[in-house]
Amino acid sequence: MKALIAGMCLAVAGITACNNSSGSAKGGGVNAAAEKTQQDTAHFTTIQWVDSLVELGSLTMGEKSEVKFRFKNTGSYPLVIANVVAGCGCTIPGYTKEPVPPGGEGMVTGAFDTKKSHPGNLRKNIMVTANTRPRQQFELVFTGTIQDIK
């Protein structure tokens, strides 16, 4: 049963990576290395998110903000981020593209543009796929409030 679930997770991760039209994982070398790492389940590692929920507070409509999610490789093998996808068009994701060595730290970022959102409360997410156990996918969330300009 565990093998079936693991296989399904890898299949979903592979489909997600192949359907990434936002260009979040640019560069053939990085993408090929990430795909190879996702298939090498014997060398999966562990991750600890320092920040997985970020509160932006109050933003004014038209303002741009950058959110940062830090992580640490707590395992024994290099950690590779295979895919990063923003939940909406108002956020442009970024991430540490080089493998993070054991004990090393990396970051996932999101450039958020309030002009592409609406006034009021906001809750946005960024989905991350990595060569980690027991999970390969993580949802990073940022929240806040957008004030309308009157």
Tab-separated table of C-alpha atoms in Angstrom:
chain	number	residue	atom	x	y	z
A	1	MET	CA	0.000	0.000	0.000
A	2	LYS	CA	2.831	2.407	0.878
A	3	ALA	CA	4.524	1.643	-2.440
A	4	LEU	CA	1.283	2.413	-4.277
A	5	ILE	CA	0.875	5.751	-2.484
A	6	ALA	CA	4.526	6.658	-3.080
A	7	GLY	CA	4.150	5.784	-6.758
A	8	MET	CA	1.036	7.918	-7.051
A	9	CYS	CA	2.810	10.857	-5.376
A	10	LEU	CA	5.701	10.571	-7.815
A	11	ALA	CA	3.309	10.368	-10.754
A	12	VAL	CA	1.474	13.508	-9.601
A	13	ALA	CA	4.789	15.299	-9.064
A	14	GLY	CA	5.930	14.284	-12.539
A	15	ILE	CA	2.699	15.423	-14.182
A	16	THR	CA	2.813	18.710	-12.283
A	17	ALA	CA	6.428	19.297	-13.328
A	18	CYS	CA	5.656	18.508	-16.974
A	19	ASN	CA	2.593	20.768	-17.046
A	20	ASN	CA	4.405	23.749	-15.546
A	21	SER	CA	3.623	26.446	-18.119
A	22	SER	CA	4.534	29.346	-15.816
A	23	GLY	CA	8.236	28.716	-16.422
A	24	SER	CA	8.994	28.550	-12.721
A	25	ALA	CA	11.632	25.868	-13.265
A	26	LYS	CA	13.715	27.372	-16.094
A	27	GLY	CA	16.864	25.946	-17.556
A	28	GLY	CA	17.187	22.463	-19.017
A	29	GLY	CA	20.010	21.454	-16.677
A	30	VAL	CA	18.134	22.331	-13.505
A	31	ASN	CA	14.917	20.673	-14.700
A	32	ALA	CA	16.697	17.486	-15.800
A	33	ALA	CA	18.576	17.249	-12.499
A	34	ALA	CA	15.359	17.817	-10.536
A	35	GLU	CA	13.524	15.110	-12.484
A	36	LYS	CA	16.367	12.634	-11.955
A	37	THR	CA	16.444	13.400	-8.222
A	38	GLN	CA	12.670	12.873	-7.893
A	39	GLN	CA	13.061	9.397	-9.407
A	40	ASP	CA	15.933	8.457	-7.063
A	41	THR	CA	13.798	7.646	-4.005
A	42	ALA	CA	16.700	5.898	-2.249
A	43	HIS	CA	18.358	9.296	-1.817
A	44	PHE	CA	15.385	11.284	-0.539
A	45	THR	CA	16.175	13.584	2.375
A	46	THR	CA	14.202	15.487	5.014
A	47	ILE	CA	13.241	19.141	5.185
A	48	GLN	CA	12.410	21.509	8.027
A	49	TRP	CA	10.514	24.667	7.132
A	50	VAL	CA	11.633	27.634	9.227
A	51	ASP	CA	8.737	29.612	7.756
A	52	SER	CA	5.718	27.933	6.168
A	53	LEU	CA	3.181	30.642	7.057
A	54	VAL	CA	4.005	34.330	6.644
A	55	GLU	CA	1.762	37.227	7.735
A	56	LEU	CA	2.279	40.281	5.504
A	57	GLY	CA	0.042	42.547	7.561
A	58	SER	CA	-1.679	45.490	5.881
A	59	LEU	CA	-0.784	46.322	2.273
A	60	THR	CA	-2.039	49.195	0.130
A	61	MET	CA	-3.563	48.454	-3.281
A	62	GLY	CA	-0.813	48.893	-5.882
A	63	GLU	CA	1.955	47.885	-3.469
A	64	LYS	CA	4.358	45.039	-4.237
A	65	SER	CA	5.708	42.747	-1.550
A	66	GLU	CA	8.144	39.852	-1.381
A	67	VAL	CA	7.526	36.887	0.868
A	68	LYS	CA	10.332	34.525	1.922
A	69	PHE	CA	10.029	30.951	3.170
A	70	ARG	CA	13.265	29.507	4.578
A	71	PHE	CA	14.008	25.803	4.856
A	72	LYS	CA	16.787	23.574	6.149
A	73	ASN	CA	17.966	20.234	4.779
A	74	THR	CA	17.825	18.029	7.890
A	75	GLY	CA	18.639	14.807	6.062
A	76	SER	CA	21.714	12.992	4.788
A	77	TYR	CA	21.428	13.682	1.047
A	78	PRO	CA	21.313	16.876	-1.072
A	79	LEU	CA	17.855	18.461	-1.147
A	80	VAL	CA	16.585	19.438	-4.595
A	81	ILE	CA	13.516	21.586	-5.203
A	82	ALA	CA	11.911	19.984	-8.263
A	83	ASN	CA	8.997	22.363	-8.801
A	84	VAL	CA	7.516	25.549	-7.370
A	85	VAL	CA	4.079	26.781	-8.467
A	86	ALA	CA	2.156	29.834	-7.278
A	87	GLY	CA	-1.549	29.397	-6.593
A	88	CYS	CA	-2.450	32.484	-8.647
A	89	GLY	CA	-1.130	34.950	-11.216
A	90	CYS	CA	-0.535	37.661	-8.614
A	91	THR	CA	2.510	35.805	-7.239
A	92	ILE	CA	5.745	35.033	-9.069
A	93	PRO	CA	7.638	32.217	-7.317
A	94	GLY	CA	11.387	31.792	-6.988
A	95	TYR	CA	13.562	29.271	-5.168
A	96	THR	CA	17.060	28.001	-4.463
A	97	LYS	CA	17.863	26.172	-7.692
A	98	GLU	CA	21.113	24.490	-6.662
A	99	PRO	CA	20.996	21.330	-4.500
A	100	VAL	CA	21.072	22.209	-0.783
A	101	PRO	CA	23.653	20.072	1.046
A	102	PRO	CA	22.816	18.280	4.320
A	103	GLY	CA	22.657	20.914	7.070
A	104	GLY	CA	22.383	23.689	4.478
A	105	GLU	CA	19.590	26.222	4.084
A	106	GLY	CA	17.595	27.419	1.100
A	107	MET	CA	14.667	29.662	0.302
A	108	VAL	CA	11.429	29.831	-1.645
A	109	THR	CA	10.259	33.346	-2.495
A	110	GLY	CA	7.136	34.928	-3.864
A	111	ALA	CA	6.896	38.355	-5.480
A	112	PHE	CA	3.315	39.440	-4.727
A	113	ASP	CA	1.634	42.271	-6.688
A	114	THR	CA	-1.511	43.674	-5.036
A	115	LYS	CA	-2.606	45.201	-8.378
A	116	LYS	CA	-3.335	41.666	-9.557
A	117	SER	CA	-5.477	40.894	-6.508
A	118	HIS	CA	-8.454	42.583	-4.825
A	119	PRO	CA	-9.027	44.624	-1.641
A	120	GLY	CA	-9.750	42.738	1.571
A	121	ASN	CA	-8.287	39.708	3.287
A	122	LEU	CA	-5.872	37.590	1.318
A	123	ARG	CA	-4.612	34.045	1.639
A	124	LYS	CA	-2.263	32.914	-1.111
A	125	ASN	CA	-0.202	29.773	-1.506
A	126	ILE	CA	2.889	28.426	-3.202
A	127	MET	CA	3.194	24.672	-3.790
A	128	VAL	CA	6.673	23.128	-3.547
A	129	THR	CA	7.791	19.672	-4.687
A	130	ALA	CA	11.120	18.322	-3.394
A	131	ASN	CA	13.027	15.045	-2.974
A	132	THR	CA	11.929	14.649	0.642
A	133	ARG	CA	10.353	12.078	2.937
A	134	PRO	CA	7.759	11.391	4.209
A	135	ARG	CA	6.142	14.003	1.913
A	136	GLN	CA	7.279	15.441	-1.391
A	137	GLN	CA	4.773	18.311	-1.649
A	138	PHE	CA	4.367	21.277	0.662
A	139	GLU	CA	1.959	24.198	0.743
A	140	LEU	CA	3.482	27.500	1.817
A	141	VAL	CA	0.949	30.188	2.763
A	142	PHE	CA	1.031	33.939	3.145
A	143	THR	CA	-1.798	36.090	4.435
A	144	GLY	CA	-2.585	39.751	4.918
A	145	THR	CA	-5.046	42.508	4.125
A	146	ILE	CA	-5.128	44.764	1.065
A	147	GLN	CA	-6.449	48.268	1.708
A	148	ASP	CA	-8.186	49.998	-1.201
A	149	ILE	CA	-6.969	53.468	-2.195
A	150	LYS	CA	-9.815	55.996	-1.917
